[in-house]
């Protein structure tokens, strides 16, 4: 029970501290993502290592994890269904300038995210300059501008 | 290899059927995660109200408080309560099952036993009592090792021990 309470406390404390530190501290990554990555790596560490600090243990862990990564990538390459299962599929959220609100809600993506992607990748200013918007497998939003727009 | 689908002029590997199923699975997964957190808060994975257990009843010559759920490498306590008058010659002889002891690391015993006698099936911890006419408590601080269900016995040497079982999560 205290595990959950500790996890919640650390999460919210870190969130608060990084938010207070302001945007410039983080540039490439949002506060949410940073806090999550930080805490997860710390939480997992002790469970993986389990009080065995030998070089042997460390190398065995690395070899196993890298090996699993290789195995997964081989499986993904050989089997389309497996790749779909592990990575997901892209999702069109804007078609010919029309927003698909159901898809956006289910993927928890909003217009602000589309506009941000439009600015970042295409230098676009408004939604009406966008022809297609897709939520890629990675979660990133990509944008295809209308003819004659963007650059 | 499936062909890229077309959505208007866009060639994209969208798969709405799969996507819808994925969303359902995701929501179910969230519900499961919520249940796990709630169960953990209640102590189903150790360290909470659900995990607290008792072997024997309060009036018995010996009764014990322990954790029925715990985790690997977690610290725990076995509180053995001794009623008044169980001592022989001013000493209380507490028996602990050997097989159980092998699965835990006894970090600390409070109070320190005067001596420990090794028997065939268990160890007998001999405690000297300040006042044999008063009830007292002996606490074993343990660290759990490994995982799985554990059965143990604790009691007064020479008498039927209290049986208890625990589950140690990995």
Short mmCIF file of C-alpha atoms in Angstrom, two decimals:
data_model
loop_
_atom_site.label_atom_id
_atom_site.label_comp_id
_atom_site.label_asym_id
_atom_site.label_seq_id
_atom_site.Cartn_x
_atom_site.Cartn_y
_atom_site.Cartn_z
CA UNK A 1 0.00 0.00 0.00
CA UNK A 2 2.78 2.42 0.83
CA UNK A 3 4.38 1.56 -2.51
CA UNK A 4 1.45 3.17 -4.30
CA UNK A 5 1.48 6.16 -2.01
CA UNK A 6 5.21 6.65 -2.46
CA UNK A 7 4.92 6.36 -6.25
CA UNK A 8 2.15 8.96 -6.31
CA UNK A 9 4.03 11.33 -4.02
CA UNK A 10 7.27 11.13 -5.99
CA UNK A 11 5.42 11.54 -9.27
CA UNK A 12 3.53 14.64 -8.23
CA UNK A 13 6.49 16.18 -6.43
CA UNK A 14 8.72 15.82 -9.48
CA UNK A 15 5.96 17.14 -11.73
CA UNK A 16 5.56 20.17 -9.50
CA UNK A 17 9.28 20.86 -9.31
CA UNK A 18 9.85 20.60 -13.06
CA UNK A 19 6.80 22.71 -13.82
CA UNK A 20 8.04 25.37 -11.43
CA UNK A 21 11.47 25.23 -13.07
CA UNK A 22 9.81 26.41 -16.28
CA UNK A 23 9.92 25.41 -19.91
CA UNK A 24 13.54 26.27 -20.75
CA UNK A 25 14.81 23.64 -18.36
CA UNK A 26 13.38 20.89 -20.50
CA UNK A 27 13.20 21.94 -24.13
CA UNK A 28 13.07 18.63 -26.01
CA UNK A 29 10.65 16.76 -23.81
CA UNK A 30 7.47 17.55 -21.93
CA UNK A 31 7.39 17.55 -18.14
CA UNK A 32 5.09 14.54 -18.10
CA UNK A 33 7.34 12.41 -20.25
CA UNK A 34 10.43 13.35 -18.31
CA UNK A 35 8.95 12.55 -14.92
CA UNK A 36 7.70 9.21 -16.17
CA UNK A 37 11.00 8.19 -17.76
CA UNK A 38 12.94 9.23 -14.67
CA UNK A 39 10.79 7.40 -12.19
CA UNK A 40 10.36 4.23 -14.20
CA UNK A 41 14.07 3.74 -14.70
CA UNK A 42 14.70 4.21 -11.00
CA UNK A 43 11.83 1.95 -9.97
CA UNK A 44 12.92 -0.89 -12.20
CA UNK A 45 16.58 -0.75 -11.35
CA UNK A 46 16.53 -2.42 -7.98
CA UNK A 47 14.16 -5.13 -9.16
CA UNK A 48 16.46 -5.96 -12.06
CA UNK A 49 19.65 -5.87 -10.07
CA UNK A 50 18.30 -7.49 -6.89
CA UNK A 51 21.26 -6.67 -4.70
CA UNK A 52 23.72 -8.33 -7.05
CA UNK A 53 26.17 -5.64 -8.03
CA UNK A 54 28.64 -7.89 -9.79
CA UNK A 55 29.87 -7.12 -13.30
CA UNK A 56 28.59 -10.54 -14.32
CA UNK A 57 25.06 -9.65 -13.29
CA UNK A 58 25.24 -6.32 -15.06
CA UNK A 59 26.49 -7.82 -18.31
CA UNK A 60 23.98 -10.66 -18.19
CA UNK A 61 21.19 -8.12 -17.81
CA UNK A 62 22.46 -6.03 -20.72
CA UNK A 63 22.96 -9.04 -23.00
CA UNK A 64 19.49 -10.36 -22.20
CA UNK A 65 17.79 -7.01 -22.75
CA UNK A 66 19.62 -6.27 -25.99
CA UNK A 67 18.97 -9.82 -27.13
CA UNK A 68 15.25 -9.41 -26.44
CA UNK A 69 15.29 -6.22 -28.46
CA UNK A 70 16.89 -8.03 -31.39
CA UNK A 71 14.42 -10.89 -31.06
CA UNK A 72 11.47 -8.51 -31.08
CA UNK A 73 12.76 -6.69 -34.13
CA UNK A 74 13.18 -10.02 -35.98
CA UNK A 75 9.66 -11.08 -35.05
CA UNK A 76 8.30 -7.74 -36.15
CA UNK A 77 10.04 -8.06 -39.49
CA UNK A 78 8.77 -11.59 -40.19
CA UNK A 79 5.21 -11.13 -39.04
CA UNK A 80 2.95 -8.24 -39.95
CA UNK A 81 0.34 -9.13 -37.30
CA UNK A 82 3.07 -9.25 -34.66
CA UNK A 83 4.34 -5.86 -35.77
CA UNK A 84 0.85 -4.44 -35.59
CA UNK A 85 0.40 -5.90 -32.14
CA UNK A 86 3.66 -4.52 -30.80
CA UNK A 87 3.79 -1.14 -32.50
CA UNK A 88 0.24 -0.21 -33.37
CA UNK A 89 -0.94 1.41 -36.56
CA UNK A 90 -1.14 5.00 -37.78
CA UNK A 91 -4.48 6.76 -37.55
CA UNK A 92 -5.81 9.50 -39.78
CA UNK A 93 -7.32 12.29 -37.68
CA UNK A 94 -7.83 14.90 -40.37
CA UNK A 95 -8.91 14.19 -43.89
CA UNK A 96 -9.18 16.86 -46.60
CA UNK A 97 -9.28 19.53 -43.93
CA UNK A 98 -12.02 17.80 -41.92
CA UNK A 99 -11.22 16.78 -38.35
CA UNK A 100 -12.21 13.29 -37.21
CA UNK A 101 -13.19 14.13 -33.66
CA UNK A 102 -13.94 10.55 -32.62
CA UNK A 103 -10.44 9.43 -33.54
CA UNK A 104 -8.90 12.45 -31.89
CA UNK A 105 -10.74 11.84 -28.65
CA UNK A 106 -9.90 8.16 -28.57
CA UNK A 107 -6.23 8.90 -29.13
CA UNK A 108 -6.30 11.83 -26.71
CA UNK A 109 -4.98 14.24 -29.31
CA UNK A 110 -6.44 17.72 -29.75
CA UNK A 111 -6.29 20.56 -32.27
CA UNK A 112 -3.44 22.20 -30.41
CA UNK A 113 -1.30 19.11 -30.99
CA UNK A 114 -2.09 19.19 -34.72
CA UNK A 115 -1.24 22.89 -34.92
CA UNK A 116 2.03 22.30 -33.08
CA UNK A 117 3.02 19.57 -35.52
CA UNK A 118 1.99 21.81 -38.40
CA UNK A 119 4.22 24.61 -37.14
CA UNK A 120 7.13 22.35 -36.33
CA UNK A 121 7.32 20.34 -39.53
CA UNK A 122 5.67 22.47 -42.17
CA UNK A 123 5.76 26.02 -40.89
CA UNK A 124 2.00 26.28 -41.25
CA UNK A 125 -0.09 28.88 -39.49
CA UNK A 126 -3.69 27.67 -39.42
CA UNK A 127 -5.77 24.51 -39.46
CA UNK A 128 -7.30 25.42 -42.81
CA UNK A 129 -3.86 25.05 -44.44
CA UNK A 130 -3.72 21.39 -43.49
CA UNK A 131 -4.96 18.65 -45.75
CA UNK A 132 -4.19 15.50 -43.74
CA UNK A 133 -3.11 14.91 -40.18
CA UNK A 134 -2.04 11.48 -38.94
CA UNK A 135 -1.19 10.14 -35.50
CA UNK A 136 1.77 7.88 -36.27
CA UNK A 137 2.62 4.64 -34.49
CA UNK A 138 5.06 6.54 -32.33
CA UNK A 139 2.32 8.86 -31.13
CA UNK A 140 3.76 11.78 -33.06
CA UNK A 141 1.35 13.83 -35.14
CA UNK A 142 2.36 14.41 -38.75
CA UNK A 143 0.77 16.83 -41.14
CA UNK A 144 0.34 17.09 -44.90
CA UNK A 145 -0.30 20.67 -46.05
CA UNK A 146 -2.80 21.66 -48.71
CA UNK A 147 -1.43 22.30 -52.20
CA UNK A 148 0.54 25.49 -52.31
CA UNK A 149 0.82 25.90 -48.56
CA UNK A 150 3.73 25.43 -46.20
CA UNK A 151 7.45 25.07 -46.86
CA UNK B 1 2.83 -7.66 -46.35
CA UNK B 2 -0.43 -5.78 -46.51
CA UNK B 3 -0.75 -3.06 -49.09
CA UNK B 4 -0.89 0.46 -47.77
CA UNK B 5 -4.46 1.58 -47.57
CA UNK B 6 -5.58 4.76 -49.13
CA UNK B 7 -7.48 7.39 -47.28
CA UNK B 8 -8.29 9.88 -50.00
CA UNK B 9 -4.91 10.65 -51.60
CA UNK B 10 -2.94 9.49 -48.61
CA UNK B 11 -1.27 6.09 -48.63
CA UNK B 12 -1.16 5.09 -45.01
CA UNK B 13 -1.21 1.72 -43.19
CA UNK B 14 -4.32 2.59 -41.27
CA UNK B 15 -6.25 -0.40 -39.97
CA UNK B 16 -9.47 0.75 -38.39
CA UNK B 17 -10.67 -2.69 -37.40
CA UNK B 18 -7.46 -3.40 -35.54
CA UNK B 19 -7.49 0.12 -34.11
CA UNK B 20 -10.95 -0.29 -32.63
CA UNK B 21 -10.01 -3.57 -31.02
CA UNK B 22 -6.82 -1.97 -29.75
CA UNK B 23 -8.82 0.82 -28.10
CA UNK B 24 -11.07 -1.71 -26.36
CA UNK B 25 -8.07 -3.66 -25.11
CA UNK B 26 -6.49 -0.41 -23.94
CA UNK B 27 -9.55 0.57 -21.92
CA UNK B 28 -9.76 -2.89 -20.40
CA UNK B 29 -6.06 -2.64 -19.57
CA UNK B 30 -6.66 0.66 -17.80
CA UNK B 31 -9.44 -0.91 -15.74
CA UNK B 32 -7.11 -3.74 -14.78
CA UNK B 33 -4.40 -1.25 -13.80
CA UNK B 34 -6.89 0.59 -11.63
CA UNK B 35 -7.90 -2.66 -9.95
CA UNK B 36 -4.27 -3.50 -9.32
CA UNK B 37 -3.67 -0.14 -7.68
CA UNK B 38 -6.80 -0.47 -5.53
CA UNK B 39 -5.88 -4.00 -4.52
CA UNK B 40 -2.39 -2.83 -3.62
CA UNK B 41 -3.78 0.03 -1.53
CA UNK B 42 -5.83 -2.51 0.37
CA UNK B 43 -2.74 -4.61 0.94
CA UNK B 44 -3.39 -7.53 -1.43
CA UNK B 45 0.26 -7.41 -2.46
CA UNK B 46 1.51 -6.93 1.07
CA UNK B 47 1.94 -3.94 3.35
CA UNK B 48 -1.69 -3.10 3.96
CA UNK B 49 -4.81 -4.08 5.89
CA UNK B 50 -5.55 -7.16 3.77
CA UNK B 51 -2.10 -8.53 4.47
CA UNK B 52 -2.36 -8.49 8.26
CA UNK B 53 -3.13 -11.90 9.68
CA UNK B 54 -3.26 -13.70 12.95
CA UNK B 55 -2.52 -17.26 13.93
CA UNK B 56 -4.29 -18.36 17.06
CA UNK B 57 -6.66 -16.23 19.11
CA UNK B 58 -5.96 -13.60 21.70
CA UNK B 59 -6.65 -15.74 24.74
CA UNK B 60 -4.39 -18.61 23.67
CA UNK B 61 -1.09 -19.40 25.37
CA UNK B 62 0.59 -18.44 22.12
CA UNK B 63 -0.77 -16.36 19.29
CA UNK B 64 0.99 -14.60 16.48
CA UNK B 65 0.61 -11.62 14.20
CA UNK B 66 2.14 -11.96 10.76
CA UNK B 67 1.70 -10.88 7.13
CA UNK B 68 -0.20 -13.27 4.89
CA UNK B 69 0.96 -11.42 1.74
CA UNK B 70 4.42 -10.08 1.36
CA UNK B 71 7.12 -9.63 -1.25
CA UNK B 72 10.59 -10.84 -2.11
CA UNK B 73 13.32 -8.92 -0.27
CA UNK B 74 10.66 -7.20 1.80
CA UNK B 75 11.06 -6.81 5.54
CA UNK B 76 8.40 -8.24 7.80
CA UNK B 77 7.67 -9.11 11.38
CA UNK B 78 6.40 -12.13 13.21
CA UNK B 79 5.01 -10.99 16.54
CA UNK B 80 4.70 -13.94 18.86
CA UNK B 81 2.53 -13.13 21.87
CA UNK B 82 3.05 -15.27 24.95
CA UNK B 83 0.37 -15.43 27.62
CA UNK B 84 1.15 -15.25 31.29
CA UNK B 85 2.44 -18.40 32.85
CA UNK B 86 3.84 -20.21 29.81
CA UNK B 87 7.38 -20.00 31.06
CA UNK B 88 9.25 -22.99 32.46
CA UNK B 89 11.81 -22.02 35.11
CA UNK B 90 11.44 -18.36 34.17
CA UNK B 91 12.27 -19.06 30.54
CA UNK B 92 9.97 -19.13 27.51
CA UNK B 93 10.89 -21.67 24.87
CA UNK B 94 9.61 -20.64 21.47
CA UNK B 95 9.81 -23.16 18.66
CA UNK B 96 10.10 -22.12 15.02
CA UNK B 97 9.84 -24.51 12.08
CA UNK B 98 13.17 -25.11 10.34
CA UNK B 99 11.77 -25.26 6.82
CA UNK B 100 10.22 -21.86 7.29
CA UNK B 101 13.42 -20.37 8.64
CA UNK B 102 15.28 -21.50 5.54
CA UNK B 103 13.08 -19.31 3.41
CA UNK B 104 13.61 -16.14 5.38
CA UNK B 105 16.52 -14.25 6.80
CA UNK B 106 16.07 -13.48 10.46
CA UNK B 107 17.41 -9.96 10.79
CA UNK B 108 16.70 -9.30 14.42
CA UNK B 109 14.94 -10.84 17.38
CA UNK B 110 13.48 -8.55 19.95
CA UNK B 111 14.28 -9.32 22.80
CA UNK B 112 17.48 -11.25 22.09
CA UNK B 113 17.08 -14.90 23.02
CA UNK B 114 19.26 -16.23 25.75
CA UNK B 115 20.14 -19.21 23.59
CA UNK B 116 18.98 -21.05 20.52
CA UNK B 117 18.69 -24.83 20.52
CA UNK B 118 18.83 -26.67 17.24
CA UNK B 119 16.28 -29.44 17.04
CA UNK B 120 15.54 -31.79 14.23
CA UNK B 121 12.52 -30.07 12.80
CA UNK B 122 12.88 -26.66 14.27
CA UNK B 123 14.87 -24.27 16.33
CA UNK B 124 13.98 -23.48 19.91
CA UNK B 125 14.59 -19.89 20.98
CA UNK B 126 14.98 -19.59 24.73
CA UNK B 127 14.03 -16.22 26.19
CA UNK B 128 14.44 -15.28 29.80
CA UNK B 129 11.41 -13.49 31.16
CA UNK B 130 11.53 -10.62 33.61
CA UNK B 131 8.15 -11.56 35.06
CA UNK B 132 6.78 -14.99 34.05
CA UNK B 133 3.40 -14.03 35.50
CA UNK B 134 2.91 -11.35 32.84
CA UNK B 135 2.15 -11.81 29.16
CA UNK B 136 4.91 -10.72 26.82
CA UNK B 137 5.75 -10.44 23.14
CA UNK B 138 8.70 -11.65 21.14
CA UNK B 139 9.24 -10.08 17.73
CA UNK B 140 11.17 -11.70 14.89
CA UNK B 141 12.21 -9.20 12.22
CA UNK B 142 12.64 -11.10 9.00
CA UNK B 143 13.52 -10.48 5.39
CA UNK B 144 11.72 -12.65 2.87
CA UNK B 145 13.72 -14.34 0.16
CA UNK B 146 12.46 -15.95 -3.04
CA UNK B 147 8.77 -16.16 -3.85
CA UNK B 148 5.84 -18.52 -3.59
CA UNK B 149 3.70 -19.79 -0.79
CA UNK B 150 5.31 -20.58 2.52
CA UNK B 151 4.05 -22.66 5.37
CA UNK B 152 5.43 -22.29 8.83
CA UNK B 153 4.87 -23.28 12.39
CA UNK B 154 5.50 -21.43 15.61
CA UNK B 155 4.67 -22.33 19.14
CA UNK B 156 5.88 -23.27 22.55
CA UNK B 157 8.45 -26.06 22.53
CA UNK B 158 6.85 -29.39 23.28
CA UNK B 159 3.35 -28.29 22.36
CA UNK B 160 1.34 -28.31 19.14
CA UNK B 161 2.56 -25.35 17.07
CA UNK B 162 0.41 -22.75 15.36
CA UNK B 163 0.43 -23.26 11.62
CA UNK B 164 0.40 -20.32 9.27
CA UNK B 165 0.94 -19.72 5.58
CA UNK B 166 2.15 -16.75 3.63
CA UNK B 167 2.45 -15.85 0.01
CA UNK B 168 5.60 -14.06 -1.06
CA UNK B 169 5.22 -12.10 -4.31
CA UNK B 170 8.28 -12.08 -6.54
#
